[in-house]
Coordinates of C-alpha atoms in Angstrom, one line a residue:
X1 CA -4.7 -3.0 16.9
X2 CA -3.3 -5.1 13.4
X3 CA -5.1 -5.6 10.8
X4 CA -4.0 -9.6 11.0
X5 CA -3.5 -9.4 7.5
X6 CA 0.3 -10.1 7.3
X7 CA 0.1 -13.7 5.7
X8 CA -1.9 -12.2 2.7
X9 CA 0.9 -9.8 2.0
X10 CA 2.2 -10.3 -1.5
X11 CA 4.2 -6.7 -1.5
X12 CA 5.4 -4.3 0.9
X13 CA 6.9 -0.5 0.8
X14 CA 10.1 1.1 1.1
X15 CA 9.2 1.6 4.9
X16 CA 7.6 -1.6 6.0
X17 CA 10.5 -3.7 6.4
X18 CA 11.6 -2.7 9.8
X19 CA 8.1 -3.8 11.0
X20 CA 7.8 -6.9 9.2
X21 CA 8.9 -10.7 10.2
X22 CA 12.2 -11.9 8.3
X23 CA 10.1 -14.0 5.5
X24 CA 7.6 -10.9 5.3
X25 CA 11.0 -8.5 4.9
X26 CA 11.6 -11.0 1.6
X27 CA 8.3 -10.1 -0.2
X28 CA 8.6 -7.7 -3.1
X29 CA 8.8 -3.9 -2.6
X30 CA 5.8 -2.0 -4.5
X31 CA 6.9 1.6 -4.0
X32 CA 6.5 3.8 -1.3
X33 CA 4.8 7.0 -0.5
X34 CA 6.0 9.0 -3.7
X35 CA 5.9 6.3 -6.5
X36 CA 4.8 3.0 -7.2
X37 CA 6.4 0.3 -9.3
X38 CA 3.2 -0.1 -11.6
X39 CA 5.1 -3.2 -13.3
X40 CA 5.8 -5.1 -10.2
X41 CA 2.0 -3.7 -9.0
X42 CA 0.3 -5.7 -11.8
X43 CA 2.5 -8.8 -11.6
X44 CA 1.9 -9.2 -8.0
X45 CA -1.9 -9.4 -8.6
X46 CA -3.1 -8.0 -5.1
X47 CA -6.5 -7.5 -4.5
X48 CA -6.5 -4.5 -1.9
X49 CA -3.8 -1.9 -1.9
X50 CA -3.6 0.2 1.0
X51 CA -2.3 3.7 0.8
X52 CA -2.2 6.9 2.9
X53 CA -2.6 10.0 0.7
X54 CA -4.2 13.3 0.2
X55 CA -7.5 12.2 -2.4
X56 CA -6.0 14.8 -4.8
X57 CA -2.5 13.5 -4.6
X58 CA -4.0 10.3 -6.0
X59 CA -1.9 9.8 -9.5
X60 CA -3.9 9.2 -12.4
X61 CA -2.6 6.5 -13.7
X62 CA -2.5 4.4 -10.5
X63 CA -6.7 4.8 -10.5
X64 CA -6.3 3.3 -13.9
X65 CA -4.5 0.8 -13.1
X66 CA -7.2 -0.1 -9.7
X67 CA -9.8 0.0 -12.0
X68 CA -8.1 -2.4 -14.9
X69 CA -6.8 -5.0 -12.6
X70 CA -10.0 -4.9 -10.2
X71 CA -7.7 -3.9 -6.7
X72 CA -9.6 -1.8 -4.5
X73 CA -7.7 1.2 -3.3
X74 CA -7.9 1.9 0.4
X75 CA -7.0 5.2 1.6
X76 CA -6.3 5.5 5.2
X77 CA -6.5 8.8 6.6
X78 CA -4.8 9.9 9.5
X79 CA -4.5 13.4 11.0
X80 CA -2.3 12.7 14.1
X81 CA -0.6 9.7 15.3
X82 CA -3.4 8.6 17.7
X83 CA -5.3 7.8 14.1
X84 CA -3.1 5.2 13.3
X85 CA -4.7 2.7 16.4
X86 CA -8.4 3.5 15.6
X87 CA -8.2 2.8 12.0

């Protein structure tokens, strides 16, 4: 199941690319898993930004960021690789 979200895309990650259609490969990287481009994060104005990450691994600063520039954080969780379908 996709979330059928790709044409609302306005950044990707280091990883996405291989999964993503050759204009989608184009779109700005944000970061990845261990940092995010906070610059390139505001510019891009998203309004959801979708992460997979232990609630305490959370930086700081990006929650600051969420909360000053109104994006809504989602925080998928997945335990085994079965997760990644349901969610």
């Amino acid at each position: 199941m996709l979330i059928g979200a790709a044409d609302r895309l306005v950044g990707i990650s280091t990883y996405d690319k291989p999964y993503l259609s050759a204009k989608q490969q184009a779109l700005p990287v944000v970061g990845d898993y261990e940092q995010i481009n906070y610059e390139q994060l505001i510019k891009l104005k998203p309004t959801v930004l979708i992460i997979q990450k232990a609630p305490s691994r959370i930086a700081p600063r990006l929650l600051e960021i969420a909360g000053e520039q109104h994006i809504q954080i989602l925080n998928m969780h997945f335990d085994h690789v079965d997760d990644i379908w349901s969610s």
